C-alpha positions as a printed Julia matrix, in Angstrom:
578×3 Matrix{Float64}:
 -8.97  -30.08   -0.35
 -8.72  -26.41   -0.04
 -6.8   -24.43    2.7
 -8.0   -21.07    3.99
 -5.75  -19.33    5.96
 -4.13  -15.82    6.63
 -1.0   -15.5     4.4
  2.03  -14.35    6.27
  4.35  -11.79    4.61
  6.12  -13.5     1.5
  8.96  -12.28   -0.79
  7.82  -10.08   -3.72
  7.49  -12.51   -7.07
  9.9   -10.81   -9.43
  9.83  -10.75  -13.33
 12.16  -13.53  -13.7
 10.17  -15.8   -11.46
  7.12  -15.11  -13.6
  9.24  -15.55  -16.79
 10.55  -18.67  -15.54
  6.61  -20.08  -14.73
  5.62  -19.19  -18.21
  8.63  -21.1   -19.76
  7.89  -24.06  -17.45
  4.17  -24.31  -18.49
  5.35  -24.04  -22.2
  7.36  -27.14  -22.28
  6.09  -30.51  -23.7
  7.57  -32.48  -20.95
  4.78  -31.19  -19.1
  2.24  -33.42  -20.32
  1.03  -36.1   -17.74
 -0.06  -39.81  -18.29
 -3.6   -40.84  -17.15
 -2.24  -42.25  -14.14
 -0.51  -39.27  -12.85
 -3.68  -36.98  -13.76
 -6.05  -39.54  -11.94
 -3.93  -39.43   -8.86
 -3.76  -35.48   -8.95
 -7.05  -35.11   -9.23
 -8.08  -37.56   -6.66
 -5.95  -36.02   -4.11
 -5.46  -32.62   -4.71
 -8.36  -31.53   -7.03
 -6.13  -29.17   -8.95
 -5.2   -28.67  -12.56
 -2.12  -30.83  -13.69
 -0.51  -27.71  -15.38
  0.13  -26.18  -11.96
  2.57  -29.21  -10.89
  5.98  -30.42  -11.83
  5.83  -33.59  -13.38
  8.86  -34.84  -11.65
  7.38  -33.89   -8.15
  3.91  -35.5    -9.18
  5.65  -38.72  -10.04
  7.48  -38.7    -6.53
  4.46  -37.84   -4.85
  2.68  -41.02   -6.4
  5.87  -42.8    -4.42
  5.33  -41.27   -1.22
  1.54  -41.52   -0.73
  1.33  -44.98   -2.06
  3.19  -46.28    1.12
  1.04  -44.26    3.66
 -2.19  -45.02    5.28
 -5.39  -42.7     4.61
 -4.67  -40.33    7.54
 -0.87  -39.71    6.51
 -1.87  -39.49    2.91
 -4.46  -36.55    4.01
 -1.75  -34.76    5.88
  1.12  -35.0     3.63
 -0.84  -34.01    0.41
 -2.18  -31.12    2.39
  1.46  -30.02    3.0
  2.23  -30.8    -0.83
 -0.65  -28.47   -2.05
  0.42  -25.62    0.28
  4.14  -25.36   -0.86
  3.11  -26.13   -4.51
  1.27  -23.03   -4.26
  3.84  -20.93   -2.04
  6.65  -22.17   -4.16
  5.04  -21.81   -7.6
  7.23  -20.35  -10.26
 10.47  -20.43   -8.15
 13.31  -21.98   -9.64
 16.46  -23.24   -7.94
 19.92  -22.29   -9.15
 20.09  -25.89  -10.97
 17.1   -24.54  -13.3
 14.85  -27.01  -11.48
 11.74  -26.1    -9.84
 11.88  -25.47   -6.29
  8.97  -28.02   -5.56
 10.94  -30.72   -6.84
 13.86  -30.13   -4.12
 11.08  -30.08   -1.49
  9.52  -33.56   -2.53
 12.43  -35.11   -3.06
 13.4   -34.58    0.53
 10.48  -36.37    1.55
 10.8   -38.99   -1.13
 14.21  -39.7     0.31
 13.05  -40.25    3.7
 10.37  -42.8     2.31
 12.47  -44.72    0.08
 16.1   -44.71    1.86
 14.76  -44.27    5.31
 11.45  -46.28    4.81
  9.75  -43.68    6.77
  5.89  -43.86    7.04
  5.59  -40.98    9.67
  3.46  -38.55    8.02
  4.39  -35.53   10.38
  8.07  -36.22    9.62
  7.41  -36.21    5.69
  5.06  -33.19    5.92
  7.89  -31.37    7.63
 10.15  -32.37    4.85
  7.7   -30.83    2.41
  7.39  -27.5     4.44
 11.21  -27.4     5.5
 12.33  -24.5     3.24
  9.06  -22.19    3.91
 10.21  -20.27    6.94
 13.62  -19.75    5.22
 12.81  -18.92    1.6
  9.24  -17.45    1.29
  8.43  -16.08    4.77
  9.7   -12.5     5.57
 12.85  -12.69    7.84
 11.56  -10.49   10.54
 10.92  -11.86   13.84
  7.02  -11.12   13.86
  6.6   -12.66   10.6
  8.64  -15.95   11.6
  6.49  -16.3    14.56
  3.33  -15.56   12.68
  4.06  -18.14   10.09
  4.82  -20.51   12.84
  1.67  -20.29   14.22
  0.03  -20.54   10.92
  2.03  -23.86   10.32
  1.08  -25.34   13.84
 -2.7   -24.47   13.28
 -2.53  -26.02    9.92
 -0.42  -29.08   10.05
  0.15  -29.42   13.99
  2.82  -28.27   16.42
  4.91  -31.36   15.91
  5.21  -30.43   12.16
  5.82  -26.62   12.77
  8.55  -27.53   15.51
 10.36  -29.99   12.98
 10.22  -27.1    10.04
 11.53  -24.61   12.88
 14.32  -26.86   13.93
 15.25  -27.39   10.05
 15.5   -23.61    9.46
 18.55  -21.46    9.81
 18.49  -18.45   11.81
 18.03  -15.26    9.98
 20.83  -13.67    8.38
 22.26  -10.72   10.79
 24.75   -8.72    8.78
 26.49   -7.44   11.9
 27.81  -11.02   12.86
 30.33  -13.22   11.32
 28.92  -15.59    8.87
 30.75  -18.24   10.84
 29.29  -17.19   14.09
 25.69  -17.39   12.58
 26.34  -20.96   11.17
 27.78  -22.04   14.47
 24.65  -20.57   16.17
 22.15  -22.22   13.5
 24.3   -25.49   14.2
 23.87  -24.97   17.89
 20.13  -24.37   17.4
 19.87  -27.89   15.47
 21.69  -29.8    18.03
 19.58  -28.07   20.92
 16.19  -29.12   18.82
 17.79  -32.51   18.22
 18.27  -33.47   21.83
 14.34  -33.46   21.94
 13.51  -34.8    18.84
 16.28  -36.94   17.16
 14.18  -37.57   13.78
 15.41  -34.02   12.83
 18.7   -35.56   12.15
 17.31  -37.86    9.34
 15.27  -34.6     8.05
 18.5   -32.94    7.84
 20.35  -35.46    6.18
 17.78  -35.99    3.68
 17.78  -32.09    2.65
 21.5   -32.35    2.33
 21.55  -35.37    0.27
 18.99  -33.64   -2.0
 21.32  -30.39   -2.53
 24.33  -32.53   -2.77
 22.87  -33.78   -6.33
 22.78  -30.07   -7.73
 25.9   -29.16   -6.17
 27.68  -29.01   -9.56
 25.66  -25.49  -10.03
 27.9   -23.7    -7.8
 31.35  -22.38   -7.88
 34.43  -24.62   -6.9
 35.14  -22.98   -3.51
 31.29  -23.39   -2.4
 31.08  -27.08   -3.65
 34.27  -27.75   -1.61
 32.77  -26.17    1.63
 29.58  -28.05    1.09
 31.15  -31.26    0.44
 33.51  -30.78    3.48
 30.59  -30.12    5.63
 28.88  -33.07    4.71
 31.83  -35.3     5.4
 32.51  -33.8     8.87
 28.77  -33.47   10.17
 26.3   -35.24    8.28
 28.08  -38.42    7.32
 29.44  -39.21   11.06
 25.77  -38.49   12.42
 24.32  -40.92    9.93
 27.19  -43.44   10.69
 26.36  -42.99   14.29
 22.6   -43.47   13.93
 23.15  -46.57   11.51
 21.42  -45.37    8.62
 23.71  -46.82    6.34
 22.32  -46.19    2.84
 21.73  -42.45    3.83
 25.49  -42.51    4.82
 27.24  -44.09    2.06
 25.21  -41.69   -0.42
 26.27  -38.78    1.28
 30.04  -39.83    1.76
 30.18  -40.61   -2.18
 28.96  -37.39   -3.12
 30.92  -35.86   -0.81
 34.21  -37.42   -1.99
 33.36  -36.63   -5.45
 33.92  -33.02   -4.96
 36.56  -33.28   -2.09
 38.81  -36.08   -4.42
 37.57  -35.52   -7.5
 40.8   -37.0    -9.51
 41.83  -39.8    -7.26
 38.06  -40.69   -6.67
 37.08  -40.94  -10.34
 40.34  -42.94  -11.18
 39.61  -45.39   -8.16
 35.82  -45.81   -9.23
 37.02  -46.87  -12.66
 39.23  -49.55  -11.45
 36.42  -50.57   -8.69
 33.65  -51.08  -11.39
 36.18  -53.27  -13.62
 37.27  -55.44  -10.7
 33.18  -55.85   -9.15
 32.02  -56.71  -12.59
 35.03  -58.96  -13.69
 34.06  -61.73  -11.32
 30.59  -61.02  -10.82
 29.09  -64.35  -12.55
 31.17  -66.41  -10.41
 30.11  -65.1    -7.22
 26.74  -65.16   -8.0
 26.7   -68.76   -8.98
 28.43  -69.18   -5.46
 25.32  -67.3    -3.97
 22.83  -69.84   -5.83
 24.89  -72.73   -4.83
 24.68  -71.61   -1.22
 21.2   -71.14   -1.16
 20.38  -74.35   -2.81
 23.09  -76.25   -0.31
 21.0   -74.56    2.6
 17.81  -75.62    1.26
 19.11  -79.39    0.86
 19.74  -79.3     4.67
 16.43  -77.94    5.61
 17.37  -74.14    5.95
 14.96  -72.24    3.91
 16.53  -68.5     3.14
 14.36  -65.84    2.16
 17.12  -64.92   -0.29
 20.89  -65.14   -0.85
 22.4   -62.11   -2.47
 25.61  -61.13   -3.93
 26.77  -57.78   -2.3
 29.68  -55.45   -2.78
 31.63  -53.04   -0.44
 30.82  -49.54   -1.15
 32.89  -47.76   -3.2
 32.91  -44.78   -0.41
 34.11  -47.5     2.27
 36.82  -49.11    0.06
 38.13  -45.5    -0.7
 38.18  -44.42    2.83
 39.89  -47.73    3.81
 42.56  -47.08    1.04
 43.15  -43.57    2.44
 43.69  -44.91    6.14
 45.86  -47.59    5.44
 47.75  -45.99    2.67
 47.11  -48.77    0.32
 45.9   -49.33   -3.24
 42.95  -51.37   -4.2
 45.33  -53.75   -5.81
 47.19  -54.27   -2.35
 43.82  -55.17   -0.92
 43.04  -57.46   -4.05
 46.59  -59.3    -3.55
 45.87  -59.89   -0.17
 42.3   -61.19   -0.47
 40.86  -61.39   -3.98
 37.42  -61.47   -2.72
 37.8   -58.13   -0.88
 34.96  -56.29   -2.87
 32.31  -59.02   -2.54
 30.38  -60.67    0.04
 27.27  -62.65    0.37
 24.24  -61.96    2.35
 22.1   -64.66    3.45
 18.55  -63.27    4.88
 16.69  -65.96    7.02
 13.06  -65.93    7.18
 12.87  -67.07   10.84
 14.29  -65.68   14.1
 17.98  -64.8    15.13
 18.51  -68.46   16.27
 18.17  -69.77   12.91
 21.44  -68.05   12.08
 23.49  -70.34   14.1
 21.44  -73.34   12.58
 22.71  -72.11    9.09
 26.46  -71.85   10.42
 25.94  -75.46   11.5
 24.94  -76.59    8.06
 27.7   -74.75    6.41
 30.15  -76.52    8.63
 29.11  -80.03    7.52
 31.37  -80.26    4.33
 32.54  -78.62    0.93
 29.97  -76.61   -1.1
 29.55  -76.86   -4.74
 32.46  -75.49   -6.45
 34.99  -76.32   -3.88
 34.37  -73.51   -1.25
 34.37  -74.61    2.46
 33.68  -72.82    5.7
 36.3   -71.79    8.0
 34.34  -73.06   11.47
 36.69  -71.18   13.92
 36.47  -67.81   12.21
 32.79  -67.04   13.14
 32.37  -63.22   14.23
 29.05  -63.42   16.68
 27.44  -59.98   16.24
 24.25  -61.32   17.31
 25.2   -61.69   20.9
 27.68  -58.59   20.96
 26.06  -55.82   18.59
 28.87  -53.87   16.87
 28.58  -49.92   17.4
 27.39  -47.82   15.94
 24.01  -48.64   14.99
 23.82  -52.0    17.18
 24.52  -54.01   13.77
 23.49  -57.61   14.14
 24.61  -60.44   12.28
 26.56  -63.71   12.23
 29.74  -63.22    9.89
 31.63  -66.32    8.72
 34.0   -67.0     5.95
 34.43  -69.19    2.83
 37.58  -70.24    1.57
 38.36  -72.38   -1.83
 41.03  -75.09   -1.41
 44.36  -74.34   -2.73
 43.22  -70.6    -3.6
 44.3   -67.54   -1.58
 41.65  -65.26    0.04
 38.05  -65.78    1.57
 34.58  -64.23    0.94
 32.68  -63.06    3.91
 28.86  -64.41    4.52
 26.46  -62.49    6.8
 23.94  -64.57    7.86
 20.84  -62.46    9.29
 17.08  -62.58    9.52
 14.83  -60.31    7.3
 14.29  -58.39   10.67
 17.82  -58.17   11.48
 18.83  -57.24    8.13
 16.33  -54.33    7.93
 17.62  -52.94   11.6
 21.06  -53.1    10.06
 20.24  -51.22    6.94
 18.04  -48.45    8.82
 19.58  -48.09   12.32
 17.72  -45.24   14.1
 15.01  -45.27   11.01
 13.95  -48.79   11.71
 12.73  -47.9    15.37
  9.15  -47.15   15.79
  8.1   -43.47   16.19
  7.63  -43.67   20.06
 10.95  -45.0    20.35
 12.92  -42.65   18.06
 11.12  -39.75   20.42
 12.68  -41.53   23.45
 16.28  -41.09   22.39
 17.61  -38.22   24.25
 21.01  -36.38   24.5
 23.41  -39.24   25.4
 22.59  -40.43   21.98
 24.04  -36.46   20.71
 26.87  -37.19   22.79
 27.97  -40.23   21.1
 27.48  -38.6    17.4
 29.61  -35.19   18.61
 32.34  -37.86   19.81
 32.36  -39.52   16.56
 32.73  -36.05   14.45
 36.29  -35.66   12.85
 38.94  -33.79   14.39
 38.69  -30.61   12.26
 38.5   -27.33   13.32
 34.74  -27.21   12.91
 34.68  -30.48   14.29
 36.3   -29.56   17.57
 33.86  -26.31   18.01
 31.05  -28.28   17.47
 32.19  -30.85   20.06
 32.68  -28.09   22.38
 29.07  -27.6    22.22
 28.18  -30.68   24.01
 28.6   -29.2    27.52
 26.26  -26.53   26.45
 23.57  -29.07   24.93
 23.95  -32.54   26.54
 23.15  -32.25   30.28
 20.45  -34.8    30.8
 21.3   -35.63   34.55
 21.37  -33.49   37.6
 23.4   -33.83   40.64
 23.49  -32.18   43.88
 26.74  -30.53   45.61
 27.26  -30.16   49.32
 25.04  -27.23   49.65
 22.16  -29.1    47.97
 22.24  -26.77   44.86
 21.3   -28.91   41.54
 24.12  -29.14   39.01
 23.66  -30.23   35.37
 26.15  -32.78   33.87
 26.49  -34.93   30.82
 25.24  -38.4    31.07
 28.24  -40.84   32.06
 30.1   -38.1    33.63
 32.63  -39.29   36.16
 33.67  -37.63   39.51
 36.85  -36.23   38.0
 34.28  -34.51   35.23
 32.47  -33.21   37.87
 35.58  -31.64   39.64
 36.84  -30.23   36.18
 33.53  -28.9    34.79
 32.33  -27.37   38.43
 35.57  -26.09   39.96
 36.97  -24.01   37.08
 39.91  -21.58   37.8
 40.92  -23.6    41.1
 40.75  -27.23   39.82
 42.43  -29.52   42.23
 42.39  -33.02   43.21
 40.42  -33.94   46.28
 41.62  -35.74   49.46
 38.24  -37.41   49.53
 35.32  -37.59   47.39
 31.7   -38.61   48.5
 28.76  -39.71   46.31
 25.45  -40.2    48.63
 27.77  -40.42   51.88
 30.16  -43.12   50.52
 33.68  -42.67   49.38
 34.02  -42.64   45.43
 36.67  -43.36   43.06
 37.45  -40.23   40.45
 36.53  -42.58   37.5
 33.04  -43.66   39.21
 30.13  -42.65   36.95
 27.55  -40.39   38.6
 23.8   -41.01   38.28
 20.71  -38.76   38.26
 20.18  -37.23   41.77
 23.58  -38.38   43.09
 24.66  -36.01   46.09
 28.08  -35.3    45.81
 30.74  -34.04   48.61
 34.33  -32.98   47.63
 36.97  -32.06   50.16
 38.98  -29.95   48.46
 42.91  -29.33   49.55
 43.11  -25.98   51.18
 44.55  -22.83   49.23
 44.63  -21.77   45.89
 46.05  -25.05   44.51
 46.09  -26.13   40.58
 46.24  -29.66   39.52
 49.41  -31.47   41.23
 51.94  -32.14   38.92
 52.64  -34.7    36.96
 49.37  -35.0    34.96
 49.49  -38.36   32.97
 47.8   -39.2    29.7
 46.15  -41.71   32.26
 43.85  -38.91   33.49
 42.05  -39.13   30.34
 40.78  -42.87   31.23
 39.22  -41.06   34.39
 36.93  -38.71   32.47
 34.06  -39.16   29.8
 33.27  -35.33   28.64
 34.83  -33.56   25.82
 35.42  -30.77   27.95
 37.39  -32.51   30.87
 39.34  -34.41   28.07
 40.51  -31.06   26.01
 41.12  -29.61   29.63
 43.85  -32.42   30.51
 45.38  -32.39   26.89
 45.7   -28.63   27.59
 47.57  -29.17   30.69
 49.65  -31.93   29.06
 50.46  -29.49   26.37
 51.96  -26.9    28.85
 54.59  -29.44   29.85
 58.29  -29.38   28.53
 59.02  -31.43   25.72
 61.14  -33.62   27.7
 58.61  -34.38   30.35
 56.05  -34.93   27.57
 58.2   -37.56   25.94
 58.7   -39.17   29.43
 55.03  -39.31   30.01
 54.85  -40.67   26.52
 57.37  -43.65   27.25
 55.34  -44.09   30.7
 52.01  -44.43   28.94
 53.44  -46.99   26.17
 54.98  -48.65   28.93
 51.85  -49.25   31.04
 50.07  -50.57   27.86
 52.68  -52.84   27.09
 52.54  -54.33   30.34
 49.02  -55.96   29.39
 50.97  -57.69   26.49
 53.93  -58.99   28.97
 56.08  -56.53   26.91
 58.68  -53.84   28.18
 59.86  -50.74   26.81
 63.46  -52.59   25.97
 61.56  -55.34   23.9
 59.62  -52.51   22.01
 62.63  -50.48   21.4
 64.48  -53.64   19.78
 61.67  -54.62   17.47
 62.49  -53.59   14.1
């Protein structure tokens, strides 16, 4: 296939790029096997010498999973970027095209994406930033070009992935925040951008070692603070774990490396024992009429274990002393429906398994009826223990379809459902970001970006609010400077509580106290339970911070007493606990 279009302004191909191209083509490793040559000629019709062998191999993996229409669009994007990025090497010395194709391959293999628009955007995602001239006119012309060639949807995905052009008159941190705000704004319209950005970051993290230590640490911290929480909130577990492992490798190099050696030793030491147990469980289920698709031994991911150690201030030996089976669990995948998981549980509760393991029938955790957030994880969890031995081993019982959803989360949804997800999803993601300085700044963007509902004040003026905002959120957000508790609040002409959630098109009438009054004292931590927006929570904490220390201590004790009442305890009881 051929592409004819007016080329947009591109950066000058310098001498080093020409030299690099000549060196690349002279390598013996650029020989292609017959299958690769046939694939290339069939889809692209260009000479194999014009392609990176690694990129071509990855493209084979990608198009093998697509239908004919999807293959045509993706190969069209590949041919375009292969020509535009010809001869350009990354700092690692690898052809730039390898990174572009790897980003698409990550979406196909890890996220199991078959969305040809998303994959084409992955191949094109660095075109506007690294090839096109950074002038506004050139960028707009390039966007029109991409929309004409690949469709408006692909062009918008590429634009959302592209950082704002550098402005020398602005602070780099401000530019970074502006780019992040642009990305979140686009994310509110098309959440697929999140997995595209994460795939790009995962590919970049694999070559992070070529940069100086300061930049390595900065990128790793950014990955840990932004991309890991976002993938966690989306339920795309494998992507999240891969990103977290790479981030920890650079953020905690010594401690993580030492723990990794211990982890590998412990995992493989008892592997055969647990693999035998998995086979015994499968046989036991089949003998009782439960036919599992597969029963496999799994391990807790090393990054999860390391994070738990840091959180609980424990060593790996501490966990293993409490439960020798801590690093292992068994996954039972059934071919049927979710209800079959309970049949498997019933069978396991009939008696002892081979090897002396028995099921604790009163320890089942039912995530089928009550999915675990984030990602709506669904499974039936139960535990096996060996008589006379400490510890217990976890069994996750799922169907094949549930397991796919648990692994992929957002990525498992059909494209139509993905596009229906709106800003309330972004609010949950931002709420999960760590409490670092950069995280706080990013959270603050939520009030500008996440405004999916509209309500009306007493003058019938439309107001934007975050989904789930309460009456008190409305007062704090909209009565800035003269915030006060109202004598009466009416929502749709009915009296309302301060913690009442507002809905689309609600009409709100607030009768404020007379005079220029601030929120009356004493403000208490309980106010935080009446709000849902980050802005309101920060405002309340700021008001609490203005109090004298003795007053804050008194409020803290009061809050503890309120919580203790739920457990029939008093402050005196708590003070006497050693």
